[in-house]
Every structure is written in C-alpha cells, then in structure tokens.
Amino acid sequence: MRKIFIFISLFYAGTAFAQEPVSYQLPPKDIVDLVLATPTSTVSFDGKGTWMLVMDRSSMPGVEELAQPELRIAGLRINPNTAGPSRSTYVVRLLLKNVTTGAELPIAGLPANLKAGNFEWSPADSKIAFTHTHNNGIDLYIIDVKNHRASKANKQPVNLVLGNSILWTNENTLWYTTQPRPVSQAPKLPLVPKGPVVQENLGKVAASPTYQDLIKNPYDESLFAFYATTQLVKNMNGVEAPIGVPAIYSEIDPSPDNNYLLIRKIDRPFSYLVTAGGFNSTVSITDLQGKQVKEIIKLPSRELSPTGYDNVLNAPRGHSWLDAEPATIVWVEPLDSGMIKKKMDFHDAAYTLKAPFNASPQLLVKTAMRLNNVEAVTPGLYLVTEGSRVKHVQKISTLNPATGELKELINRSTDDAYGDPGSPIRSKNKFGRSAVQLVNGTQLLMNGIGASPGGDLPFLRSLDIVTKETKELWRAVAPYYEYITKVLDADKMMVVTNRQSVTEPPNYFLRDLKTNTSKAITNFPDPQPGLRGIVKQKISYKRQDGVDLSADLYLPKGYNKEKDGPLPVFMWAYPREFKSASDAAQVRGSKYTFTRIGSGSSIFLATQGFAVMDNTDFPIVGEGDKQPNDNFVEQLTWSAEAAIRKIAEMGVGDSTRVGVGGHSYGAFMTSNLLAHTKLFKAGIARSGAYNRSLTPFGFQNEERTYWQAPDVYFKMSPFSYANQIKTPLLMLHGEADNNPGTFPIQSERLYNAIKGHGGTVRFVLLPFESHGYTAKENVLHMLWEMNTWLTKYVKNAGK
C-alpha cells in the first residue's frame, strides 16, 4: 500500500508551529469497532409487496480508492476509466426475499466483484435493472425476479457521467445512454496551451455562487464534451438500437403513453461560472426513433440568474410531462422578468402543450408566489405548489384544468414542523408513472413525520381535497419510532413500515392498518453493539429571549451521576434560520430511535467518557422584516449559554469543561463562538467557510450580497476576529472539498490568521476527501484527532 501522510500544522507535544508529515493514527478500539461495523442491509420492494430485494452496501473505501484518477470539471467528479461518477458507494451483495413465505433466494448470474447501483423495477415488477461498475466501464444487468437470475443486457458501455437514469417503458424495453467512443480516445493534455484563458462580460449581470470544480480552460471543455457526449439507446429483449445521434443528453424522459421523448441537450459554449446543470441547453420533443417533432426552447446559461433566493432566471423552466395525461408537457415562466420584488399580482405562470405539439401553448395557471410544481393527479385534478424561500412559506392548491378554478388546500410555514401535513402517497397510475394517489374519489393519503412536543410520531392521514378535512388513519405509538415506507394497497390499508425503539434495531414490518396488526419481514441484527448501554434522552430548555430549545443527550455506558459527578461535555450543532420564534422552539426528532451512528457523528465520544449533546438547537430567528443574520453572533451566544446552563443544572455536565463542534455551517458556528465568547475550553471545526467575503453573492439562507450588507458579512465572518480566537481550535478539511463556498482555502486562511495572532490551533487536511469524509484511514484519523484534542483541552482542562 502506498504510504500516505496527512500534513498538519501543530504538534500536540512539541513545537509552537511546524509542518510535518504525520502517519495515519487510530482512535481507541471502541471507536474503531463502531466505524468498521458492517452496514445494515437496505431493501427495495416491488409494487405489491410480494418480493423484496435485499442489498448489502460496500464497507468504507480505502484512501487508495479515492486516489484513483478523477476528473473534476463542470461541477462533476468523473471516473475517466468508466465514464461514470467517481467516489460512488456500491451494493456488493444481492438476494431476493419472498415476503409471503420468507424464503431468501440467491440470484444466479451476478458478475464477480459486484459493484451495483441504479436499481429500477420494471413496470409490472417482473424484472429489476441495475448497473455494474468494473475497472474499465459500466454494464447493465437485468434480474428475472421469478427465476431469480441476472444476465448482462448491454453491448456498449453505459455512460452515467450526467447521471441519466435507466428507464423502463415496458417489461422488455429499456432506455439508457452509452459511451460512443472508447475512453482511450479521450483528449490528451497539450504540453503548450494555444493561448491564455480569457473570460469576458459585456455589461450583463452574471452573479453566481462559488461553485467548485468548474471548467477552467479549453482543455477542460474538450474533456467535458468527450465524457458527457453519449448515444441514446433503446434495448428491446436484449437488442440495442441507437436512437438519434450522439449528443450531450442531460435529461431523457419518455411520455406517459410511450410515444415521445422529452429531451434536454447541453449546448456550447460551456460556462466557466456555473456547473453543467446550468449550461446553455435545448429542450425538444422527439419520436421514439429520435426524429425531432418540436423544438420547445433554447435555454440560456444560468450565469444570468439574478441573486436573491426567490429570484429566477428570466426564462422558461421545469419542462416535464404531466403524469396523468398521455403526452402533455408543462413548464413555468416568470411574469416578473425573474425579479420577485416587482409589484405584481402574479409572479409565475404555467403553460401546457399537448401532442401532436403543433398548437400554441395554453396558459394553465398563474401564481402569486414562485411556482414550484404542477402535478396531474387525474386528468381533471392537478396539484399546484407555490412558495417563497425568503418568507419560508408554501401553498398547495387544487386546480381544475378545464375551468382554471384554483382552490387553496394547504398554506403553511415551511418551518412549522408541528403543522407539517406530510407528503401525498404515490403509486403507479395507468401509464405506469409514479403519481399522487387519490382514494375514495376525493382524498389524498398524507405520510408525515408527526412532529410534536413529545417528539416525532409519524402518521398516515387522509386529506379531503373538497372539505379540507383530515382524518388520522394511523400513528406510531410510543415507545416505538415507526414510519411508513410503502403503501401496498390503499383500499385494504396494507403498508410496509420501518420500526425501531431504543432497544430494538430498525426492521421492516408488513402492517394491516385496518386490524392494527403487523408481521416482521426482516430481522436485521444490531450493527453496532458497542453503543448499547449508552443512555440517550431528549432534553429541553429555554434561552434568554424565551425561545425553547432541545438537544439529544448521550451519557456514557455505566455512568452514575451521584458516583461519577459531572462529565466533560461535547456539544455538536448546525444552526438553522427561522422566520418565527414559535417555529424555532418546536421539538424535532424522536427519543424512541435506536442509536446508530455514521462516520461523521459526534456520538463516538460518548464511549470515551464525554457527555455528548448532539443535534443541539442553535436557531437563528428573524421575525417580520428582520433578517435572522442581523444578530447572528448574539443568538449563537444565547443558545450556547442556555445549553451549558441546562447540562450543568442536570448535574451531568461540568460547565467549566465544555467543547463545541460542527461540520460545514456548524464549523462556521463553532469558530464564531470561539471568537466571541469564553464559554468553551476547545472547538472542532470541520470543512467550514470562515470569510464571507469569499461567498459574496449569498450563503446559506442569506440572500443579500456582500455589497448590499457589508457589515453583516464582516461581523459574521470569524476570520474578521481571528485575533480574538484564543480557545484551542482543531480544524479539519477535505483536500478536494466540492461544496459551494467551503473551499479548503477557507480553513487555510483562518489557520494562518489565528497562528499569526498567537492562537492555539491545529489544521488537518485530509487527502482526497470531499466535503464529507469517506476513506477508512481518513475517518479513523479524524476521530483520533477529535478525541485527542478534546481529551487534552476539555476532559483534562487545567491538569
């Protein structure tokens, strides 16, 4: 194995500042065992609940896997050897289970060294298509469910660079994209460029977020064109037929009646400012042989999108089929030139165009807010969703497409968890499309998380679209956390649920809601027995402005308050914005879940003698015309003070030994708390952004630009107050972070600023990692860093 070093910038036991290679380290065995535990299987059911596909995921990749060749262009991460995405997690074991009999059946014909993904059941559920990735490409396999046998279906390598789906149109016909030229013919990097890279803007407003991995030069353009160009293929009974000519297909969707294709192709010139999803493109309709029936629109680059979260590009958007109609497309156009602050009764309008697509588009509906979705439930009933990200509101209405009558059905704050009505249950309609299901002629079945002052208790309710009356059909009952994953028969009220409790791991159940009986259909074991004995409780408290807060508290195995006294505390959080203090105060999450943790969790530290406060509430509230970020730091401080006060009052936490941490925006929060308070003994900041002038066109839910609110950007940036960060801060970042705004230079610059003012800081750059960390060596080393840092500066504070 290649020797990998992590470069850090401060030794624990020595020099004041240095840069030296450090070999990978392991955290304590309790943590290692939890990290390396075999993941629980995932499942996929057919439409009737007769068959279940059981899928075992791969374990964590090694760092050498992340070190494989990778192209980072147009906002994509491409494996140049396979013409597919890099950094994927695969299914490595498959079996079929008969839900009725419980028989588990191995699948014959699977490829060796299985790396499967993109599973798709056929319309009648007799087959399952999936992709298999190997060293030199991607193949397509089909499982015959009845005979539980898989066979390879493609002749040409499948191309998944732009994520195009594997699409069934009947039991014997699949559509997908293939690689038209061997990857060995990819353009070679010229030794000498033809000239400088020049970008130019001639007076157009083109503000854009700080995207990563963009096209930077003509060579990147040629690579993107090579790998993103695909050949659309129809595979009927194993025979591939090319459809149309090779192009950069970003979207392909057969019409519900399977007579047309709705296609979006990316056009040149490619943008150097936005990702592939925002490039110039053409939307058109073709027949099934690829012959163009109608060009719908040529869309401009999203470079021209205005700033502001309710502002949109002044162009049509969201072209799609209406699922309940044979062949009708729908799209949305702004009526306000994309600028929401224009004084208008209606800001958006939806239009339709029916086959054979030679008439003029028809106005369907106008909305006062941004139109987010139009969905055909039946030919005579549509659901229209509109909303405002800035105001945190959403409205859903019913629409009679024949009369244009629009009736409000739901109007709510998107922050109001208690008032969340849930999402409509979907099922296959007569065209085989997944569509909202209507029962008893006028009722939607709504599946919701069931947030309440007592925590989440998921539900299934009926919502009458005429009377707006709701009726609870089922709700999870304490001490279980149980939610519906699939409705098998709405008339018989047969569903599949996933159920867990504090002592029982998650498993799937076949539940009869009419008789309120259930039958277990899986028996997955506890994947992390090392966590048993750790005590979890949901705690509630109030901050100084009256906002109610909560956190999930984890106490070490065998801890006794009277005997052991107050523990060192580690607080993990991610701040969220709200437009209402009452919404911010709502309890979220459940106290009845089975404790399982992923590689990025803070709960590992409960095995090392810490009281861990996870999901600690840090709401940022701005009611009415006030902006939440106008007093961001003050609200962070109030929430931190309240959390520390609560843990101390309970007698389980030592208020003089508290650490704080977070990932991404949580890292931003952490560094701000260390810059402006003396509440903590140490902080951990992972993959954060710390200088908001480097995200000048907005960040998180802040829609004002740096030039509109320079004081807000300055005061919210911990970089501005690096001279005040004297509390020990551990910073970690992925070397290849691809998240907008969180460039590794954010951590590099804050580290240098703190070091330059004599602060105690350590910076760890994890090789090849993106915004989240996945390689086994990197994850284990990260946890070693966290445990070592907190042990020294929090647990042993003052010693």
PDB file of N, CA and C in Angstrom, residues 485-567:
ATOM      1  N   THR A 485     -42.999   3.153   4.818  1.00  0.00           N
ATOM      2  CA  THR A 485     -42.073   3.253   3.691  1.00  0.00           C
ATOM      3  C   THR A 485     -42.774   3.000   2.361  1.00  0.00           C
ATOM      4  N   LYS A 486     -43.896   2.276   2.390  1.00  0.00           N
ATOM      5  CA  LYS A 486     -44.589   1.968   1.134  1.00  0.00           C
ATOM      6  C   LYS A 486     -46.033   1.596   1.437  1.00  0.00           C
ATOM      7  N   VAL A 487     -46.974   2.153   0.680  1.00  0.00           N
ATOM      8  CA  VAL A 487     -48.374   1.737   0.742  1.00  0.00           C
ATOM      9  C   VAL A 487     -48.589   0.698  -0.346  1.00  0.00           C
ATOM     10  N   LEU A 488     -48.926  -0.531   0.051  1.00  0.00           N
ATOM     11  CA  LEU A 488     -49.090  -1.619  -0.901  1.00  0.00           C
ATOM     12  C   LEU A 488     -50.491  -1.652  -1.491  1.00  0.00           C
ATOM     13  N   ASP A 489     -51.495  -1.393  -0.645  1.00  0.00           N
ATOM     14  CA  ASP A 489     -52.891  -1.421  -1.090  1.00  0.00           C
ATOM     15  C   ASP A 489     -53.665  -0.398  -0.274  1.00  0.00           C
ATOM     16  N   ALA A 490     -54.027   0.709  -0.927  1.00  0.00           N
ATOM     17  CA  ALA A 490     -54.705   1.792  -0.219  1.00  0.00           C
ATOM     18  C   ALA A 490     -56.109   1.392   0.221  1.00  0.00           C
ATOM     19  N   ASP A 491     -56.786   0.531  -0.547  1.00  0.00           N
ATOM     20  CA  ASP A 491     -58.134   0.100  -0.179  1.00  0.00           C
ATOM     21  C   ASP A 491     -58.110  -0.831   1.033  1.00  0.00           C
ATOM     22  N   LYS A 492     -57.178  -1.747   1.031  1.00  0.00           N
ATOM     23  CA  LYS A 492     -57.074  -2.699   2.137  1.00  0.00           C
ATOM     24  C   LYS A 492     -56.245  -2.151   3.298  1.00  0.00           C
ATOM     25  N   MET A 493     -55.626  -0.987   3.087  1.00  0.00           N
ATOM     26  CA  MET A 493     -54.786  -0.361   4.097  1.00  0.00           C
ATOM     27  C   MET A 493     -53.640  -1.271   4.528  1.00  0.00           C
ATOM     28  N   MET A 494     -52.983  -1.858   3.528  1.00  0.00           N
ATOM     29  CA  MET A 494     -51.799  -2.671   3.765  1.00  0.00           C
ATOM     30  C   MET A 494     -50.563  -1.843   3.440  1.00  0.00           C
ATOM     31  N   VAL A 495     -49.636  -1.747   4.392  1.00  0.00           N
ATOM     32  CA  VAL A 495     -48.457  -0.924   4.216  1.00  0.00           C
ATOM     33  C   VAL A 495     -47.220  -1.672   4.707  1.00  0.00           C
ATOM     34  N   VAL A 496     -46.063  -1.169   4.298  1.00  0.00           N
ATOM     35  CA  VAL A 496     -44.794  -1.616   4.853  1.00  0.00           C
ATOM     36  C   VAL A 496     -44.267  -0.487   5.726  1.00  0.00           C
ATOM     37  N   THR A 497     -43.832  -0.834   6.944  1.00  0.00           N
ATOM     38  CA  THR A 497     -43.272   0.165   7.841  1.00  0.00           C
ATOM     39  C   THR A 497     -41.856  -0.227   8.248  1.00  0.00           C
ATOM     40  N   ASN A 498     -41.117   0.766   8.715  1.00  0.00           N
ATOM     41  CA  ASN A 498     -39.829   0.533   9.345  1.00  0.00           C
ATOM     42  C   ASN A 498     -39.986   0.919  10.812  1.00  0.00           C
ATOM     43  N   ARG A 499     -39.677  -0.027  11.706  1.00  0.00           N
ATOM     44  CA  ARG A 499     -39.927   0.203  13.132  1.00  0.00           C
ATOM     45  C   ARG A 499     -38.654  -0.007  13.940  1.00  0.00           C
ATOM     46  N   GLN A 500     -38.483   0.836  14.946  1.00  0.00           N
ATOM     47  CA  GLN A 500     -37.350   0.720  15.851  1.00  0.00           C
ATOM     48  C   GLN A 500     -37.734   1.284  17.206  1.00  0.00           C
ATOM     49  N   SER A 501     -36.933   0.982  18.191  1.00  0.00           N
ATOM     50  CA  SER A 501     -37.112   1.556  19.519  1.00  0.00           C
ATOM     51  C   SER A 501     -35.725   1.763  20.108  1.00  0.00           C
ATOM     52  N   VAL A 502     -35.669   2.216  21.334  1.00  0.00           N
ATOM     53  CA  VAL A 502     -34.383   2.437  21.979  1.00  0.00           C
ATOM     54  C   VAL A 502     -33.604   1.128  22.084  1.00  0.00           C
ATOM     55  N   THR A 503     -34.300   0.009  22.211  1.00  0.00           N
ATOM     56  CA  THR A 503     -33.638  -1.287  22.401  1.00  0.00           C
ATOM     57  C   THR A 503     -33.728  -2.201  21.186  1.00  0.00           C
ATOM     58  N   GLU A 504     -34.528  -1.858  20.173  1.00  0.00           N
ATOM     59  CA  GLU A 504     -34.716  -2.722  19.013  1.00  0.00           C
ATOM     60  C   GLU A 504     -34.196  -2.040  17.751  1.00  0.00           C
ATOM     61  N   PRO A 505     -33.298  -2.698  16.989  1.00  0.00           N
ATOM     62  CA  PRO A 505     -32.784  -2.087  15.760  1.00  0.00           C
ATOM     63  C   PRO A 505     -33.868  -1.961  14.703  1.00  0.00           C
ATOM     64  N   PRO A 506     -33.705  -1.066  13.738  1.00  0.00           N
ATOM     65  CA  PRO A 506     -34.725  -0.884  12.696  1.00  0.00           C
ATOM     66  C   PRO A 506     -34.919  -2.152  11.870  1.00  0.00           C
ATOM     67  N   ASN A 507     -36.202  -2.508  11.672  1.00  0.00           N
ATOM     68  CA  ASN A 507     -36.576  -3.621  10.804  1.00  0.00           C
ATOM     69  C   ASN A 507     -37.885  -3.298  10.115  1.00  0.00           C
ATOM     70  N   TYR A 508     -38.173  -4.056   9.053  1.00  0.00           N
ATOM     71  CA  TYR A 508     -39.360  -3.809   8.243  1.00  0.00           C
ATOM     72  C   TYR A 508     -40.501  -4.727   8.664  1.00  0.00           C
ATOM     73  N   PHE A 509     -41.717  -4.145   8.620  1.00  0.00           N
ATOM     74  CA  PHE A 509     -42.910  -4.871   9.021  1.00  0.00           C
ATOM     75  C   PHE A 509     -43.995  -4.715   7.968  1.00  0.00           C
ATOM     76  N   LEU A 510     -44.767  -5.770   7.765  1.00  0.00           N
ATOM     77  CA  LEU A 510     -45.975  -5.715   6.957  1.00  0.00           C
ATOM     78  C   LEU A 510     -47.108  -5.408   7.914  1.00  0.00           C
ATOM     79  N   ARG A 511     -47.767  -4.255   7.715  1.00  0.00           N
ATOM     80  CA  ARG A 511     -48.764  -3.806   8.693  1.00  0.00           C
ATOM     81  C   ARG A 511     -50.128  -3.651   8.037  1.00  0.00           C
ATOM     82  N   ASP A 512     -51.147  -4.217   8.694  1.00  0.00           N
ATOM     83  CA  ASP A 512     -52.551  -4.064   8.304  1.00  0.00           C
ATOM     84  C   ASP A 512     -53.134  -2.963   9.179  1.00  0.00           C
ATOM     85  N   LEU A 513     -53.385  -1.796   8.576  1.00  0.00           N
ATOM     86  CA  LEU A 513     -53.851  -0.656   9.359  1.00  0.00           C
ATOM     87  C   LEU A 513     -55.300  -0.822   9.816  1.00  0.00           C
ATOM     88  N   LYS A 514     -56.066  -1.640   9.100  1.00  0.00           N
ATOM     89  CA  LYS A 514     -57.462  -1.838   9.490  1.00  0.00           C
ATOM     90  C   LYS A 514     -57.565  -2.660  10.770  1.00  0.00           C
ATOM     91  N   THR A 515     -56.730  -3.673  10.890  1.00  0.00           N
ATOM     92  CA  THR A 515     -56.762  -4.529  12.086  1.00  0.00           C
ATOM     93  C   THR A 515     -55.681  -4.149  13.087  1.00  0.00           C
ATOM     94  N   ASN A 516     -54.818  -3.199  12.691  1.00  0.00           N
ATOM     95  CA  ASN A 516     -53.699  -2.756  13.527  1.00  0.00           C
ATOM     96  C   ASN A 516     -52.822  -3.931  13.952  1.00  0.00           C
ATOM     97  N   THR A 517     -52.530  -4.795  13.000  1.00  0.00           N
ATOM     98  CA  THR A 517     -51.642  -5.920  13.241  1.00  0.00           C
ATOM     99  C   THR A 517     -50.431  -5.795  12.328  1.00  0.00           C
ATOM    100  N   SER A 518     -49.329  -6.429  12.740  1.00  0.00           N
ATOM    101  CA  SER A 518     -48.119  -6.341  11.940  1.00  0.00           C
ATOM    102  C   SER A 518     -47.353  -7.653  11.985  1.00  0.00           C
ATOM    103  N   LYS A 519     -46.521  -7.844  10.975  1.00  0.00           N
ATOM    104  CA  LYS A 519     -45.700  -9.046  10.859  1.00  0.00           C
ATOM    105  C   LYS A 519     -44.305  -8.619  10.426  1.00  0.00           C
ATOM    106  N   ALA A 520     -43.298  -9.061  11.163  1.00  0.00           N
ATOM    107  CA  ALA A 520     -41.917  -8.719  10.818  1.00  0.00           C
ATOM    108  C   ALA A 520     -41.518  -9.413   9.526  1.00  0.00           C
ATOM    109  N   ILE A 521     -40.866  -8.684   8.625  1.00  0.00           N
ATOM    110  CA  ILE A 521     -40.407  -9.292   7.372  1.00  0.00           C
ATOM    111  C   ILE A 521     -38.888  -9.213   7.225  1.00  0.00           C
ATOM    112  N   THR A 522     -38.224  -8.551   8.160  1.00  0.00           N
ATOM    113  CA  THR A 522     -36.761  -8.622   8.232  1.00  0.00           C
ATOM    114  C   THR A 522     -36.371  -8.810   9.688  1.00  0.00           C
ATOM    115  N   ASN A 523     -35.151  -9.257   9.890  1.00  0.00           N
ATOM    116  CA  ASN A 523     -34.623  -9.447  11.244  1.00  0.00           C
ATOM    117  C   ASN A 523     -33.154  -9.044  11.256  1.00  0.00           C
ATOM    118  N   PHE A 524     -32.913  -7.793  10.878  1.00  0.00           N
ATOM    119  CA  PHE A 524     -31.539  -7.307  10.824  1.00  0.00           C
ATOM    120  C   PHE A 524     -30.994  -7.156  12.241  1.00  0.00           C
ATOM    121  N   PRO A 525     -29.765  -7.606  12.474  1.00  0.00           N
ATOM    122  CA  PRO A 525     -29.195  -7.520  13.826  1.00  0.00           C
ATOM    123  C   PRO A 525     -28.697  -6.119  14.148  1.00  0.00           C
ATOM    124  N   ASP A 526     -28.330  -5.932  15.392  1.00  0.00           N
ATOM    125  CA  ASP A 526     -27.719  -4.691  15.853  1.00  0.00           C
ATOM    126  C   ASP A 526     -26.357  -4.546  15.179  1.00  0.00           C
ATOM    127  N   PRO A 527     -26.164  -3.506  14.334  1.00  0.00           N
ATOM    128  CA  PRO A 527     -24.878  -3.379  13.632  1.00  0.00           C
ATOM    129  C   PRO A 527     -23.763  -2.851  14.519  1.00  0.00           C
ATOM    130  N   GLN A 528     -24.100  -2.220  15.640  1.00  0.00           N
ATOM    131  CA  GLN A 528     -23.090  -1.584  16.494  1.00  0.00           C
ATOM    132  C   GLN A 528     -23.374  -1.877  17.972  1.00  0.00           C
ATOM    133  N   PRO A 529     -23.186  -3.129  18.395  1.00  0.00           N
ATOM    134  CA  PRO A 529     -23.485  -3.468  19.793  1.00  0.00           C
ATOM    135  C   PRO A 529     -22.659  -2.679  20.792  1.00  0.00           C
ATOM    136  N   GLY A 530     -21.544  -2.122  20.358  1.00  0.00           N
ATOM    137  CA  GLY A 530     -20.713  -1.331  21.264  1.00  0.00           C
ATOM    138  C   GLY A 530     -21.390  -0.068  21.776  1.00  0.00           C
ATOM    139  N   LEU A 531     -22.495   0.314  21.162  1.00  0.00           N
ATOM    140  CA  LEU A 531     -23.226   1.510  21.614  1.00  0.00           C
ATOM    141  C   LEU A 531     -24.246   1.197  22.700  1.00  0.00           C
ATOM    142  N   ARG A 532     -24.569  -0.085  22.882  1.00  0.00           N
ATOM    143  CA  ARG A 532     -25.588  -0.406  23.879  1.00  0.00           C
ATOM    144  C   ARG A 532     -25.075  -0.078  25.274  1.00  0.00           C
ATOM    145  N   GLY A 533     -25.939   0.449  26.054  1.00  0.00           N
ATOM    146  CA  GLY A 533     -25.573   0.910  27.389  1.00  0.00           C
ATOM    147  C   GLY A 533     -25.392   2.406  27.445  1.00  0.00           C
ATOM    148  N   ILE A 534     -25.107   3.022  26.304  1.00  0.00           N
ATOM    149  CA  ILE A 534     -25.092   4.488  26.246  1.00  0.00           C
ATOM    150  C   ILE A 534     -26.533   4.971  26.362  1.00  0.00           C
ATOM    151  N   VAL A 535     -26.768   5.898  27.254  1.00  0.00           N
ATOM    152  CA  VAL A 535     -28.131   6.350  27.543  1.00  0.00           C
ATOM    153  C   VAL A 535     -28.431   7.626  26.754  1.00  0.00           C
ATOM    154  N   LYS A 536     -29.557   7.599  26.019  1.00  0.00           N
ATOM    155  CA  LYS A 536     -29.987   8.760  25.242  1.00  0.00           C
ATOM    156  C   LYS A 536     -31.242   9.352  25.856  1.00  0.00           C
ATOM    157  N   GLN A 537     -31.296  10.668  25.904  1.00  0.00           N
ATOM    158  CA  GLN A 537     -32.532  11.339  26.308  1.00  0.00           C
ATOM    159  C   GLN A 537     -32.666  12.665  25.567  1.00  0.00           C
ATOM    160  N   LYS A 538     -33.903  13.044  25.313  1.00  0.00           N
ATOM    161  CA  LYS A 538     -34.196  14.338  24.698  1.00  0.00           C
ATOM    162  C   LYS A 538     -34.378  15.344  25.824  1.00  0.00           C
ATOM    163  N   ILE A 539     -33.570  16.404  25.839  1.00  0.00           N
ATOM    164  CA  ILE A 539     -33.664  17.409  26.895  1.00  0.00           C
ATOM    165  C   ILE A 539     -34.168  18.720  26.308  1.00  0.00           C
ATOM    166  N   SER A 540     -34.884  19.476  27.116  1.00  0.00           N
ATOM    167  CA  SER A 540     -35.466  20.750  26.688  1.00  0.00           C
ATOM    168  C   SER A 540     -35.077  21.848  27.668  1.00  0.00           C
ATOM    169  N   TYR A 541     -34.943  23.064  27.141  1.00  0.00           N
ATOM    170  CA  TYR A 541     -34.542  24.195  27.964  1.00  0.00           C
ATOM    171  C   TYR A 541     -34.896  25.474  27.207  1.00  0.00           C
ATOM    172  N   LYS A 542     -34.641  26.626  27.783  1.00  0.00           N
ATOM    173  CA  LYS A 542     -35.062  27.905  27.201  1.00  0.00           C
ATOM    174  C   LYS A 542     -33.885  28.879  27.208  1.00  0.00           C
ATOM    175  N   ARG A 543     -33.751  29.667  26.106  1.00  0.00           N
ATOM    176  CA  ARG A 543     -32.686  30.665  26.100  1.00  0.00           C
ATOM    177  C   ARG A 543     -33.244  32.019  26.533  1.00  0.00           C
ATOM    178  N   GLN A 544     -32.394  33.016  26.659  1.00  0.00           N
ATOM    179  CA  GLN A 544     -32.766  34.256  27.326  1.00  0.00           C
ATOM    180  C   GLN A 544     -33.865  35.045  26.633  1.00  0.00           C
ATOM    181  N   ASP A 545     -34.055  34.860  25.315  1.00  0.00           N
ATOM    182  CA  ASP A 545     -35.132  35.581  24.631  1.00  0.00           C
ATOM    183  C   ASP A 545     -36.433  34.791  24.624  1.00  0.00           C
ATOM    184  N   GLY A 546     -36.488  33.691  25.376  1.00  0.00           N
ATOM    185  CA  GLY A 546     -37.718  32.922  25.510  1.00  0.00           C
ATOM    186  C   GLY A 546     -37.901  31.799  24.518  1.00  0.00           C
ATOM    187  N   VAL A 547     -36.983  31.620  23.583  1.00  0.00           N
ATOM    188  CA  VAL A 547     -37.110  30.545  22.595  1.00  0.00           C
ATOM    189  C   VAL A 547     -36.781  29.207  23.249  1.00  0.00           C
ATOM    190  N   ASP A 548     -37.701  28.241  23.118  1.00  0.00           N
ATOM    191  CA  ASP A 548     -37.481  26.900  23.648  1.00  0.00           C
ATOM    192  C   ASP A 548     -36.500  26.141  22.762  1.00  0.00           C
ATOM    193  N   LEU A 549     -35.587  25.416  23.380  1.00  0.00           N
ATOM    194  CA  LEU A 549     -34.552  24.677  22.676  1.00  0.00           C
ATOM    195  C   LEU A 549     -34.543  23.224  23.149  1.00  0.00           C
ATOM    196  N   SER A 550     -33.878  22.373  22.369  1.00  0.00           N
ATOM    197  CA  SER A 550     -33.743  20.973  22.774  1.00  0.00           C
ATOM    198  C   SER A 550     -32.437  20.418  22.234  1.00  0.00           C
ATOM    199  N   ALA A 551     -32.048  19.264  22.751  1.00  0.00           N
ATOM    200  CA  ALA A 551     -30.846  18.565  22.296  1.00  0.00           C
ATOM    201  C   ALA A 551     -31.005  17.093  22.624  1.00  0.00           C
ATOM    202  N   ASP A 552     -30.251  16.260  21.909  1.00  0.00           N
ATOM    203  CA  ASP A 552     -30.183  14.837  22.225  1.00  0.00           C
ATOM    204  C   ASP A 552     -28.947  14.616  23.089  1.00  0.00           C
ATOM    205  N   LEU A 553     -29.164  14.182  24.313  1.00  0.00           N
ATOM    206  CA  LEU A 553     -28.069  13.977  25.257  1.00  0.00           C
ATOM    207  C   LEU A 553     -27.703  12.502  25.330  1.00  0.00           C
ATOM    208  N   TYR A 554     -26.414  12.206  25.183  1.00  0.00           N
ATOM    209  CA  TYR A 554     -25.908  10.836  25.276  1.00  0.00           C
ATOM    210  C   TYR A 554     -24.919  10.762  26.444  1.00  0.00           C
ATOM    211  N   LEU A 555     -25.183   9.827  27.376  1.00  0.00           N
ATOM    212  CA  LEU A 555     -24.317   9.644  28.533  1.00  0.00           C
ATOM    213  C   LEU A 555     -23.602   8.299  28.438  1.00  0.00           C
ATOM    214  N   PRO A 556     -22.344   8.234  28.894  1.00  0.00           N
ATOM    215  CA  PRO A 556     -21.558   7.011  28.730  1.00  0.00           C
ATOM    216  C   PRO A 556     -22.171   5.801  29.428  1.00  0.00           C
ATOM    217  N   LYS A 557     -21.822   4.637  28.927  1.00  0.00           N
ATOM    218  CA  LYS A 557     -22.274   3.372  29.498  1.00  0.00           C
ATOM    219  C   LYS A 557     -21.837   3.283  30.968  1.00  0.00           C
ATOM    220  N   GLY A 558     -22.803   2.947  31.829  1.00  0.00           N
ATOM    221  CA  GLY A 558     -22.490   2.761  33.244  1.00  0.00           C
ATOM    222  C   GLY A 558     -22.335   4.038  34.039  1.00  0.00           C
ATOM    223  N   TYR A 559     -22.617   5.181  33.432  1.00  0.00           N
ATOM    224  CA  TYR A 559     -22.441   6.448  34.147  1.00  0.00           C
ATOM    225  C   TYR A 559     -23.450   6.571  35.284  1.00  0.00           C
ATOM    226  N   ASN A 560     -22.946   7.017  36.455  1.00  0.00           N
ATOM    227  CA  ASN A 560     -23.779   7.260  37.633  1.00  0.00           C
ATOM    228  C   ASN A 560     -23.495   8.664  38.126  1.00  0.00           C
ATOM    229  N   LYS A 561     -24.497   9.518  38.070  1.00  0.00           N
ATOM    230  CA  LYS A 561     -24.295  10.936  38.403  1.00  0.00           C
ATOM    231  C   LYS A 561     -23.787  11.124  39.823  1.00  0.00           C
ATOM    232  N   GLU A 562     -24.388  10.398  40.787  1.00  0.00           N
ATOM    233  CA  GLU A 562     -24.002  10.562  42.183  1.00  0.00           C
ATOM    234  C   GLU A 562     -22.583  10.073  42.419  1.00  0.00           C
ATOM    235  N   LYS A 563     -22.217   8.993  41.748  1.00  0.00           N
ATOM    236  CA  LYS A 563     -20.892   8.405  41.958  1.00  0.00           C
ATOM    237  C   LYS A 563     -19.809   9.095  41.134  1.00  0.00           C
ATOM    238  N   ASP A 564     -20.135   9.386  39.852  1.00  0.00           N
ATOM    239  CA  ASP A 564     -19.106   9.864  38.913  1.00  0.00           C
ATOM    240  C   ASP A 564     -19.032  11.377  38.809  1.00  0.00           C
ATOM    241  N   GLY A 565     -20.087  12.065  39.214  1.00  0.00           N
ATOM    242  CA  GLY A 565     -20.070  13.510  39.154  1.00  0.00           C
ATOM    243  C   GLY A 565     -20.235  14.050  37.738  1.00  0.00           C
ATOM    244  N   PRO A 566     -20.149  15.364  37.571  1.00  0.00           N
ATOM    245  CA  PRO A 566     -20.331  15.978  36.242  1.00  0.00           C
ATOM    246  C   PRO A 566     -19.244  15.551  35.259  1.00  0.00           C
ATOM    247  N   LEU A 567     -19.658  15.349  34.022  1.00  0.00           N
ATOM    248  CA  LEU A 567     -18.767  14.885  32.967  1.00  0.00           C
ATOM    249  C   LEU A 567     -18.280  16.046  32.096  1.00  0.00           C
TER     250      LEU A 567
END
